[in-house]
Tab-separated table of C-alpha atoms in Angstrom:
chain	number	residue	atom	x	y	z
A	903	MET	CA	6.965	-29.270	16.618
A	904	PHE	CA	4.333	-30.939	18.870
A	905	SER	CA	4.928	-33.240	21.740
A	906	LYS	CA	3.809	-36.881	21.912
A	907	PHE	CA	1.380	-35.825	24.197
A	908	GLU	CA	-0.138	-33.282	21.894
A	909	ARG	CA	-0.091	-35.359	19.082
A	910	LEU	CA	-1.732	-38.325	21.025
A	911	THR	CA	-4.581	-36.057	22.334
A	912	ALA	CA	-5.231	-34.660	18.402
A	913	TRP	CA	-5.365	-38.061	17.274
A	914	ARG	CA	-8.195	-39.292	19.918
A	915	TYR	CA	-10.088	-36.576	19.598
A	916	LEU	CA	-10.127	-36.405	15.486
A	917	ARG	CA	-10.730	-40.068	15.251
A	918	ALA	CA	-14.179	-41.910	16.105
A	919	LYS	CA	-14.794	-45.357	17.421
A	920	ARG	CA	-16.105	-47.650	15.071
A	921	LYS	CA	-19.680	-47.361	16.079
A	922	GLU	CA	-19.757	-43.558	15.860
A	923	GLY	CA	-18.501	-43.177	12.223
A	924	PHE	CA	-20.653	-40.446	11.770
A	925	ILE	CA	-18.682	-38.127	14.081
A	926	SER	CA	-15.617	-38.871	12.142
A	927	VAL	CA	-17.445	-37.187	9.461
A	928	ILE	CA	-18.491	-34.339	10.850
A	929	THR	CA	-14.964	-33.790	12.651
A	930	GLY	CA	-13.509	-34.082	8.871
A	931	PHE	CA	-15.927	-31.517	7.899
A	932	ALA	CA	-14.984	-29.230	10.895
A	933	PHE	CA	-11.087	-29.523	10.217
A	934	THR	CA	-11.696	-29.066	6.525
A	935	GLY	CA	-13.939	-25.972	7.098
A	936	ILE	CA	-11.351	-24.044	9.573
A	937	ALA	CA	-8.384	-24.818	7.077
A	938	LEU	CA	-9.991	-23.521	4.479
A	939	GLY	CA	-11.143	-20.512	6.583
A	940	VAL	CA	-7.447	-19.871	7.543
A	941	ALA	CA	-6.071	-20.225	4.205
A	942	THR	CA	-8.613	-17.531	3.071
A	943	LEU	CA	-7.635	-15.093	5.756
A	944	ILE	CA	-3.971	-15.637	4.621
A	945	ILE	CA	-4.412	-15.156	1.243
A	946	VAL	CA	-6.686	-11.968	1.438
A	947	MET	CA	-4.714	-10.188	4.170
A	948	SER	CA	-1.385	-11.221	1.719
A	949	VAL	CA	-3.385	-9.391	-1.056
A	950	MET	CA	-4.186	-6.501	1.170
A	951	ASN	CA	-0.961	-5.634	1.828
A	952	GLY	CA	0.488	-5.773	-1.338
A	953	PHE	CA	-2.372	-3.037	-2.745
A	954	LYS	CA	-1.397	-1.065	0.391
A	955	ALA	CA	2.122	-1.128	-0.502
A	956	GLU	CA	1.377	-0.360	-3.995
A	957	LEU	CA	-1.298	2.324	-3.101
A	958	LEU	CA	1.714	3.816	-0.925
A	959	ASN	CA	4.053	3.902	-3.839
A	960	ARG	CA	1.760	5.273	-5.986
A	961	ILE	CA	0.822	8.048	-3.638
A	962	LEU	CA	4.576	8.891	-3.022
A	963	GLY	CA	5.535	8.597	-6.638
A	964	ILE	CA	4.403	12.182	-7.221
A	965	ASN	CA	3.243	13.488	-3.648
A	966	GLY	CA	6.812	13.467	-1.466
A	967	HIS	CA	7.370	13.008	1.984
A	968	ILE	CA	8.444	16.774	2.113
A	969	SER	CA	7.074	20.071	0.575
A	970	ILE	CA	9.489	22.981	0.362
A	971	VAL	CA	7.304	25.683	-0.089
A	972	ALA	CA	7.872	29.638	-0.937
A	973	SER	CA	6.387	32.028	1.384
A	974	ALA	CA	3.632	33.907	0.047
A	975	GLY	CA	4.298	36.657	-1.815
A	976	PHE	CA	7.851	35.774	-2.265
A	977	PRO	CA	9.290	33.996	-5.141
A	978	PHE	CA	11.383	30.671	-4.677
A	979	ASN	CA	14.330	32.084	-7.519
A	980	ASN	CA	17.123	29.933	-6.480
A	981	TYR	CA	15.262	26.331	-6.696
A	982	LYS	CA	17.520	24.731	-8.875
A	983	GLN	CA	20.400	25.306	-5.776
A	984	ALA	CA	17.849	23.575	-3.771
A	985	VAL	CA	17.061	20.561	-5.575
A	986	SER	CA	20.856	19.696	-6.175
A	987	ALA	CA	21.740	20.682	-2.453
A	988	LEU	CA	18.708	18.065	-1.493
A	989	GLU	CA	19.528	15.702	-3.763
A	990	SER	CA	23.127	15.571	-2.570
A	991	ILE	CA	22.000	14.203	0.740
A	992	GLU	CA	22.220	10.596	1.624
A	993	GLY	CA	18.823	9.177	1.643
A	994	ILE	CA	16.950	11.311	-0.572
A	995	ASP	CA	16.143	9.531	-3.829
A	996	LEU	CA	14.172	12.221	-5.678
A	997	ALA	CA	13.739	16.064	-5.258
A	998	LEU	CA	11.592	17.855	-8.135
A	999	PRO	CA	10.476	21.517	-8.603
A	1000	MET	CA	7.250	21.823	-9.075
A	1001	ILE	CA	4.354	24.559	-9.570
A	1002	GLU	CA	1.123	24.052	-7.873
A	1003	LYS	CA	-1.873	26.448	-8.189
A	1004	GLN	CA	-5.773	26.145	-7.293
A	1005	LEU	CA	-8.098	26.710	-10.278
A	1006	LEU	CA	-11.917	26.710	-10.720
A	1007	VAL	CA	-13.366	24.390	-13.122
A	1008	SER	CA	-17.010	25.150	-14.073
A	1009	SER	CA	-19.743	23.626	-16.416
A	1010	PRO	CA	-23.438	24.313	-16.809
A	1011	HIS	CA	-23.838	21.881	-13.875
A	1012	GLY	CA	-22.176	23.703	-11.638
A	1013	ALA	CA	-18.423	24.716	-10.404
A	1014	GLU	CA	-15.829	22.916	-8.421
A	1015	GLY	CA	-12.232	23.723	-7.288
A	1016	ALA	CA	-9.457	21.760	-8.242
A	1017	MET	CA	-5.692	21.892	-7.830
A	1018	VAL	CA	-3.113	21.670	-10.778
A	1019	ARG	CA	0.505	20.470	-10.366
A	1020	GLY	CA	3.254	20.875	-13.070
A	1021	ILE	CA	6.331	19.283	-13.254
A	1022	ASP	CA	9.033	19.883	-15.997
A	1023	LYS	CA	8.923	17.352	-18.745
A	1024	ALA	CA	12.321	16.651	-18.515
A	1025	ASP	CA	12.297	15.466	-14.965
A	1026	ILE	CA	9.644	13.235	-15.595
A	1027	LEU	CA	11.400	11.556	-18.271
A	1028	LYS	CA	14.716	11.674	-16.849
A	1029	LYS	CA	13.429	10.413	-13.077
A	1030	LYS	CA	10.740	8.216	-14.182
A	1031	VAL	CA	8.339	9.738	-11.624
A	1032	MET	CA	5.379	8.368	-13.422
A	1033	ARG	CA	5.121	4.995	-14.662
């Protein structure tokens, strides 16, 4: 891993001469501080990568990579055939028919727009969309 020259150089500067014992203590504190800082950085980055992966899985659990939407004013009547055709393609894990509508939610304090999505209960139970 390290050459003999690198080990000797590191050993020479990490230990102090006998009359300069305090420098050895300072070196020890600095070495420990750097080691703790690097360890903390590695741990935090690992945890954040795990959170990112989990968040992405949860978002994509209900929102797919692709949405096929009917044109405005034209109903999508043959959605069952489309779902079965999509599921037969290699690499597609899940295809669901979904209804999506906009609505207005009002209260005495104001009104807000919202989006409602509807999925058939059998699809949710059969394919384990929600955990």
